[in-house]
mmCIF file of C-alpha atoms in Angstrom:
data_model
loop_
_atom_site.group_PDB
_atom_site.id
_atom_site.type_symbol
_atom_site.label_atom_id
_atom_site.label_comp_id
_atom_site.label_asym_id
_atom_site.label_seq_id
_atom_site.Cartn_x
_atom_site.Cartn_y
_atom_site.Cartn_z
ATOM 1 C CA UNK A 19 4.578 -4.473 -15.508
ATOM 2 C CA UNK A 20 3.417 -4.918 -11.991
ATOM 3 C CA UNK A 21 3.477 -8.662 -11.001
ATOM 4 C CA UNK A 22 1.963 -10.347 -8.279
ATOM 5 C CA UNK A 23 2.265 -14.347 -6.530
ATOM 6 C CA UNK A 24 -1.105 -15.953 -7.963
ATOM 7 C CA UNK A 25 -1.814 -18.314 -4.432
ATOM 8 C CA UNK A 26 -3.154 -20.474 -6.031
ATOM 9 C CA UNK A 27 0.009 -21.866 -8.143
ATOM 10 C CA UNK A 28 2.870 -20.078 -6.276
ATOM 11 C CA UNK A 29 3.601 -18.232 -9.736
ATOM 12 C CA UNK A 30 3.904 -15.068 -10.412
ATOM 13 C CA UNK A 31 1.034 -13.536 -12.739
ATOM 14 C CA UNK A 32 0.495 -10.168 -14.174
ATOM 15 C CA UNK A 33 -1.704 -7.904 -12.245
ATOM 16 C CA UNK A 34 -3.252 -6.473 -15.871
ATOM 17 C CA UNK A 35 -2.136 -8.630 -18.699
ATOM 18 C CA UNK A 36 -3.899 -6.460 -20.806
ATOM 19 C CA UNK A 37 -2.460 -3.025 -20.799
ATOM 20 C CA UNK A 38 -5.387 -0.002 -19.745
ATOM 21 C CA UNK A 39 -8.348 -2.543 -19.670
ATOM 22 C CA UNK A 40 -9.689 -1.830 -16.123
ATOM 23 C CA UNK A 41 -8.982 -4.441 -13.434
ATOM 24 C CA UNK A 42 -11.686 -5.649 -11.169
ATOM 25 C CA UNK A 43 -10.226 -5.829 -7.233
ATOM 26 C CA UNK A 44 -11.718 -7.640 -5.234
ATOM 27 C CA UNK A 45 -11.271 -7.685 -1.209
ATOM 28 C CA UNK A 46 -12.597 -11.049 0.674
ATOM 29 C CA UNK A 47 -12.610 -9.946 4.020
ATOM 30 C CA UNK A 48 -15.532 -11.066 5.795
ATOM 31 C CA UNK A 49 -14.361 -9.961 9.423
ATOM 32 C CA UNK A 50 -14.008 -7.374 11.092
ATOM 33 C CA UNK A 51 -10.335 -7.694 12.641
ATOM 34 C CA UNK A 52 -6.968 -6.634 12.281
ATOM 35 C CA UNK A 53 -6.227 -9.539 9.380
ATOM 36 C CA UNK A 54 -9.525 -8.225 7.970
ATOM 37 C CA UNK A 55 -8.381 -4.799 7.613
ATOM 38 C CA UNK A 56 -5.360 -6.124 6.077
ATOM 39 C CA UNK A 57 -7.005 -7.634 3.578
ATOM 40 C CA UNK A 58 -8.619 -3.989 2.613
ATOM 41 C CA UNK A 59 -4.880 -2.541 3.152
ATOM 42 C CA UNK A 60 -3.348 -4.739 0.610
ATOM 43 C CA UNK A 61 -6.210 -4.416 -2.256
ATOM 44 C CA UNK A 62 -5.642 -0.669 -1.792
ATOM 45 C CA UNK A 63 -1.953 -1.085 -2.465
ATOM 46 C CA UNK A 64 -2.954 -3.149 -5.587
ATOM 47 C CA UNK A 65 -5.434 -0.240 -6.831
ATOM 48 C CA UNK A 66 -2.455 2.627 -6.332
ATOM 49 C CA UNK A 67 0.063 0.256 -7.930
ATOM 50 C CA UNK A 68 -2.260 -0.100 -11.365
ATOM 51 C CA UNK A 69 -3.310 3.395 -11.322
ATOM 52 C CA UNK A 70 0.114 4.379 -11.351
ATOM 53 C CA UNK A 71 0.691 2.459 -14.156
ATOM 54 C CA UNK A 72 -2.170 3.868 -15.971
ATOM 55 C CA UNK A 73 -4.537 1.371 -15.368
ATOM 56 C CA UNK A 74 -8.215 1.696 -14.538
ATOM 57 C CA UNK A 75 -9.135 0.022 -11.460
ATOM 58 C CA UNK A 76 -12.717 -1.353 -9.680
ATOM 59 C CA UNK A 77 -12.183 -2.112 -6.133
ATOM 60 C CA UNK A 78 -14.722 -3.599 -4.339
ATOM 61 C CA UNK A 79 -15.414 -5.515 -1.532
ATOM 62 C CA UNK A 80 -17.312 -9.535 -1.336
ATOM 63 C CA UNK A 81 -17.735 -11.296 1.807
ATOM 64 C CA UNK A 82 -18.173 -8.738 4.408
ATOM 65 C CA UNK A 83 -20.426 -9.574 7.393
ATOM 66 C CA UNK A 84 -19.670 -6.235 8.747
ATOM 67 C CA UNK A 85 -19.203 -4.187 6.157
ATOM 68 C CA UNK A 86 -20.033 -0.771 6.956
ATOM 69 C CA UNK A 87 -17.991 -1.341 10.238
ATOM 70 C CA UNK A 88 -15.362 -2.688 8.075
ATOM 71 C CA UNK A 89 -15.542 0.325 5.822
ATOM 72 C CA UNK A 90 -15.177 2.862 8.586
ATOM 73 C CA UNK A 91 -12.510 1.328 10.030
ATOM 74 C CA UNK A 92 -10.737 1.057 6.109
ATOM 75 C CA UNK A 93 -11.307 4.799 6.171
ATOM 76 C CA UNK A 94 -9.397 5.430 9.652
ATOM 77 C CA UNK A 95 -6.310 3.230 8.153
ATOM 78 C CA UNK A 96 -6.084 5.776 4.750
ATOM 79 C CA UNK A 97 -7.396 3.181 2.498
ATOM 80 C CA UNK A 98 -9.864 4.563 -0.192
ATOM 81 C CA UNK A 99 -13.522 3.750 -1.105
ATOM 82 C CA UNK A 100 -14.398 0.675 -2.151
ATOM 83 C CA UNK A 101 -17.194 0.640 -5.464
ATOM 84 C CA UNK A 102 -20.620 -0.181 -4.306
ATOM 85 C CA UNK A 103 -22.334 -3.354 -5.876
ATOM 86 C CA UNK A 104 -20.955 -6.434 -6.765
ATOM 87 C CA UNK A 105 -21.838 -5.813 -9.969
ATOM 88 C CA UNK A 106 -18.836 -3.103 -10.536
ATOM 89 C CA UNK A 107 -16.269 -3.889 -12.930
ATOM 90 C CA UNK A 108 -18.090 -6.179 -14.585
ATOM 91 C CA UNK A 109 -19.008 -6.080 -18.263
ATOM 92 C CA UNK A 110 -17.689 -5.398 -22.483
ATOM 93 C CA UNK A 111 -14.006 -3.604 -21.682
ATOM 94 C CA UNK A 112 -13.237 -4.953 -18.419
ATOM 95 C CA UNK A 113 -9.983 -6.846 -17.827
ATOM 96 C CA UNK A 114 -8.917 -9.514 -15.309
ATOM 97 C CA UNK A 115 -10.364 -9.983 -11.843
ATOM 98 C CA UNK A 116 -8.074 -10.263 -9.003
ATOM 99 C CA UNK A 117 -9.025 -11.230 -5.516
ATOM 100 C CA UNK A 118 -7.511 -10.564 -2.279
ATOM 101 C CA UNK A 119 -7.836 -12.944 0.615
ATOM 102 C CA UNK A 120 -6.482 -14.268 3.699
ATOM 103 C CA UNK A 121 -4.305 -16.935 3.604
ATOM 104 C CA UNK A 122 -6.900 -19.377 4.657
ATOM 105 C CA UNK A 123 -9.352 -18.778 2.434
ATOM 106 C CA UNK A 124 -6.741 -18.772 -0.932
ATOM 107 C CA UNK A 125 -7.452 -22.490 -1.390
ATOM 108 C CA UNK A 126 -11.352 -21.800 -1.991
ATOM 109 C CA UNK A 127 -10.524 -18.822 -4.321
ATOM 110 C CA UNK A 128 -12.725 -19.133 -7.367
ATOM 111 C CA UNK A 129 -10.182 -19.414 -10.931
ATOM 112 C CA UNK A 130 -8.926 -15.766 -11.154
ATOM 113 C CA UNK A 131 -5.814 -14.892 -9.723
ATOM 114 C CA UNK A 132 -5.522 -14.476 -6.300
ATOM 115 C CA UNK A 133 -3.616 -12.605 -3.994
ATOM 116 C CA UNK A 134 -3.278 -14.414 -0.159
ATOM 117 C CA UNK A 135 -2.364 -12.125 2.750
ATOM 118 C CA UNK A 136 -0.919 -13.238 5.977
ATOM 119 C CA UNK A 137 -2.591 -12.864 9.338
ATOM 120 C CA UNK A 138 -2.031 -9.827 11.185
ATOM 121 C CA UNK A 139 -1.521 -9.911 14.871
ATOM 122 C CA UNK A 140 -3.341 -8.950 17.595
ATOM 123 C CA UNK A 141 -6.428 -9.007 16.095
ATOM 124 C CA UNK A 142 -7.741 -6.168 17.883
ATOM 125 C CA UNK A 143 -4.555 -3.652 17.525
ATOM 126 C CA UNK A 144 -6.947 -0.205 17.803
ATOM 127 C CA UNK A 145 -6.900 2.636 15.321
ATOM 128 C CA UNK A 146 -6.630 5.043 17.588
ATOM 129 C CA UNK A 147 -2.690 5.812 15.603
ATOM 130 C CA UNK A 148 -4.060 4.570 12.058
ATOM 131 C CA UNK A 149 -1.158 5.776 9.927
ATOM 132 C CA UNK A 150 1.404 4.195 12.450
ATOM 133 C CA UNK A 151 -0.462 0.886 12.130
ATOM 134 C CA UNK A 152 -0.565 1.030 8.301
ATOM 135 C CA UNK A 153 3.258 1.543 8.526
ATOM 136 C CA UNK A 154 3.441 -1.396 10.780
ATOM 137 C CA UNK A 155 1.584 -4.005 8.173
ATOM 138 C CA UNK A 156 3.608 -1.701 5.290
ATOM 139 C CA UNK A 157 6.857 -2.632 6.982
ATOM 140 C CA UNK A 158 6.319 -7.072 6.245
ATOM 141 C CA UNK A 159 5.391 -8.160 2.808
ATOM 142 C CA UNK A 160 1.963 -8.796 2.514
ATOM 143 C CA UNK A 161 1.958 -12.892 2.802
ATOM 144 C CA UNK A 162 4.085 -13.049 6.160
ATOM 145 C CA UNK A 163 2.481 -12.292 9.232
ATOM 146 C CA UNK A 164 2.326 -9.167 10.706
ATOM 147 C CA UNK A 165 2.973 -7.675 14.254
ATOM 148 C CA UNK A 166 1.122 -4.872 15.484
ATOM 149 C CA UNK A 167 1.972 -5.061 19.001
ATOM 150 C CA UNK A 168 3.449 -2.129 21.225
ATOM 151 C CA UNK A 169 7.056 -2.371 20.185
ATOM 152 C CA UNK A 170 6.176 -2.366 16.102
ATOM 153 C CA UNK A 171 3.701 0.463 16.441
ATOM 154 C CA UNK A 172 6.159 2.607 18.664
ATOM 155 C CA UNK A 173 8.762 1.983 15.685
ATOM 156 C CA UNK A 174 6.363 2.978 13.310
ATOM 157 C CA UNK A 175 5.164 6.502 15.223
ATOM 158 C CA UNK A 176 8.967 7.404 15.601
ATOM 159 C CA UNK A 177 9.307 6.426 11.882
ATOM 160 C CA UNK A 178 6.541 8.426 10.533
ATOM 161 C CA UNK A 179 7.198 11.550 13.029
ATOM 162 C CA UNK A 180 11.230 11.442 11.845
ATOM 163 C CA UNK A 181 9.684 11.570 7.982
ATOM 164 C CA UNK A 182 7.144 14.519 8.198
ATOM 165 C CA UNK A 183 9.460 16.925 9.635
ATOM 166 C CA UNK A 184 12.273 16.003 7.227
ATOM 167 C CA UNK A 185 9.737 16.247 4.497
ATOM 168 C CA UNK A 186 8.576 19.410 5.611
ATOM 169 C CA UNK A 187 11.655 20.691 5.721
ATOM 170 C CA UNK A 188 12.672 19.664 2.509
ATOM 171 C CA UNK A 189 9.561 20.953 0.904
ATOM 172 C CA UNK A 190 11.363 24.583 1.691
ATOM 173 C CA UNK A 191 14.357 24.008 -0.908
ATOM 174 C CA UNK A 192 13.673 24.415 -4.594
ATOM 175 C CA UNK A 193 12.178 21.549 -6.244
ATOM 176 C CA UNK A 194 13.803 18.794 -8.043
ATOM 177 C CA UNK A 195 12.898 16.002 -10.096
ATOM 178 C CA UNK A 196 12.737 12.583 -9.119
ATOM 179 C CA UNK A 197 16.291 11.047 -10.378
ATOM 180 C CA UNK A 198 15.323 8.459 -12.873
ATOM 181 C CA UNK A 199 17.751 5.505 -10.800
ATOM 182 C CA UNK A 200 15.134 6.582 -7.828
ATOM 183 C CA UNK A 201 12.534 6.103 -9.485
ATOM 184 C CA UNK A 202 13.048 2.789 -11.230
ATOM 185 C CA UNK A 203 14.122 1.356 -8.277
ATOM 186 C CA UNK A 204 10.461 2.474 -6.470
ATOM 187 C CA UNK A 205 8.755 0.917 -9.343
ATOM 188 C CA UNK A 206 10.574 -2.040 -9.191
ATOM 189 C CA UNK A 207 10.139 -2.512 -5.545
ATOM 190 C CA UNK A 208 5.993 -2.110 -6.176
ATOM 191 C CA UNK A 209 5.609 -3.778 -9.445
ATOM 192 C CA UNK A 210 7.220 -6.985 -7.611
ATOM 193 C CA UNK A 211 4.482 -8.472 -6.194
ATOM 194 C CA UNK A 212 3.532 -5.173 -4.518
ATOM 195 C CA UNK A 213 6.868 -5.243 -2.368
ATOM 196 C CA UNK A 214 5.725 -2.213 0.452
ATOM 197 C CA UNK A 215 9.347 -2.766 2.386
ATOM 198 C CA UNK A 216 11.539 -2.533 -0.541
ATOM 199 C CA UNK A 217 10.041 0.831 -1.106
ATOM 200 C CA UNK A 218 10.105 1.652 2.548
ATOM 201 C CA UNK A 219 14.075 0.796 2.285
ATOM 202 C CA UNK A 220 14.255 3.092 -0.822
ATOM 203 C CA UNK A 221 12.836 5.845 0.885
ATOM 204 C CA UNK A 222 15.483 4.847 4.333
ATOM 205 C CA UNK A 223 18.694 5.149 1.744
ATOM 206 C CA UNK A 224 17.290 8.331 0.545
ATOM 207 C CA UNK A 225 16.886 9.881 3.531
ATOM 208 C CA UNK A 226 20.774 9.693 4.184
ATOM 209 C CA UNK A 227 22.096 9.909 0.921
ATOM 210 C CA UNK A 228 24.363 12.571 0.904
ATOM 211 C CA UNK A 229 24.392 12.811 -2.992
ATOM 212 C CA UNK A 230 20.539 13.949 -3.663
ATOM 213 C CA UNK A 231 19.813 17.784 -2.930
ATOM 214 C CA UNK A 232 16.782 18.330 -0.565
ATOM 215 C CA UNK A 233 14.335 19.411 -3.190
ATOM 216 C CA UNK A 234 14.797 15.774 -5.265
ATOM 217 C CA UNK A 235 13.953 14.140 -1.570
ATOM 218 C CA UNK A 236 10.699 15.645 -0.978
ATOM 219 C CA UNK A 237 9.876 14.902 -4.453
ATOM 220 C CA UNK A 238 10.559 11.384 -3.944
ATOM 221 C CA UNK A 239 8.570 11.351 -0.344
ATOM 222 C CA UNK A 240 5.518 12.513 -2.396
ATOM 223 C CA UNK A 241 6.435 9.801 -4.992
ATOM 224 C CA UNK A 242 6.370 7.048 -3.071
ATOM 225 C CA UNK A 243 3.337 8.287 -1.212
ATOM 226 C CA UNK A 244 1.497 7.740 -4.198
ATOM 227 C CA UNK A 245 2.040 4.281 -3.058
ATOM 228 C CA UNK A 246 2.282 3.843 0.357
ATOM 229 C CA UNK A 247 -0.342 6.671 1.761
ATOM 230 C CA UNK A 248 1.881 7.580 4.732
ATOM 231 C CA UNK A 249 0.507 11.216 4.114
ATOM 232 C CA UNK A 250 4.255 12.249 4.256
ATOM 233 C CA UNK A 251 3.719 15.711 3.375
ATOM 234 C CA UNK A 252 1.243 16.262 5.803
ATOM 235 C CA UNK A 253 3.283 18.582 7.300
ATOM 236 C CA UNK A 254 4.551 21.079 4.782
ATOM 237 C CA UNK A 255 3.761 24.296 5.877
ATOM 238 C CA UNK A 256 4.074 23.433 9.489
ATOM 239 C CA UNK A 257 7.177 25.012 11.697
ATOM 240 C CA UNK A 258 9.010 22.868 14.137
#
């Protein structure tokens, strides 16, 4: 059962107490910045992390002065749609609400759980490499804050450019199933309070485990994608 820190008592609180009511997620981001956008990135990680766990999910945004700024930008870092209306996910069927907010708005979060996200740093990081910068906030959990100057995003461009071409190169061996151990341990990592680098470290050990045959690593790639939305298998198909 996915599990996430409720701000507002420091306890952790499940994300859908009950099991395949939808979930109502809500992103307070009424900026337009770099902690803004990490606001979006975060409920987007809480969507994926329900769905995958069969859960239907409403995710909308509240709060934005900019928002179809905002929205474009979301788009650029990979993070889905967002319902229109502030009406969605309301009504006869619908489960919990949780709302996503920076850290300094968690204390004036209304009583539904609440999920506070650290400030990311410089505010104005550009988008001109979006998937390297959603590695970048990916790579610190979501309450501590998060660098995105030129040293973290040249980490994450080497990071992401080392995983496509292994994935498209393992995407040319047969095909094997995710090993169940693998696979708890990814769902462990996001059902903990939607822990983005202990599935980033997963995907590090299996990228040098000498045990797992190529086909069971690009299996787990697309996996974990499901999750993180890297696009690691952009590449397949593509020669080197």
């Amino acid at each position: 059962m996915l599990r996430i820190i409720d701000a507002r008592t420091g306890e952790p609180a499940p994300a859908a107490p009950t099991r395949r009511a939808p979930t109502r997620v809500e992103a307070h981001a009424p900026g337009r910045d770099a902690t803004a956008l990490r606001v979006m990135l975060v409920a987007d990680l809480l969507a994926r992390a329900l769905e995958l766990d069969g859960t239907p999910v409403w995710a909308v945004p509240t709060g934005a002065q900019e928002g179809e700024r905002l929205r474009k930008d979301a788009a650029a870092l990979g993070i889905r749609p967002f319902e229109d209306g502030d009406t969605a996910g309301h009504g006869p069927g619908t489960g919990q609400t949780v709302r996503v907010v920076g850290e300094s708005g968690a204390g004036r979060a209304p009583d539904v759980v609440t999920v506070a996200v650290g400030p990311a740093h410089p505010a104005e990081p550009g988008l001109a490499e979006p998937d390297a910068v959603r590695l970048a906030l990916l790579e610190r959990r979501h309450h501590a804050r998060a660098e995105l100057d030129a040293p973290a995003l040249d980490e994450a461009r080497d990071t992401l450019a080392r995983w496509r071409r292994a994935v498209a190169d393992w995407a040319r061996h047969p095909s094997r199933p995710v090993p169940g151990e693998v696979r708890d341990r990814l769902r462990a990592a996001w059902e903990d309070d939607l822990d983005a680098p202990g599935v980033l470290r997963v995907l590090r050990q299996v990228e040098t485990d000498p045990d797992l045959p190529d086909g069971a690593r690009f299996e787990i790639c697309a996996y974990a994608d499901r999750f993180l939305g890297l696009h690691l298998t952009r590449d397949v198909g593509t020669s080197y």
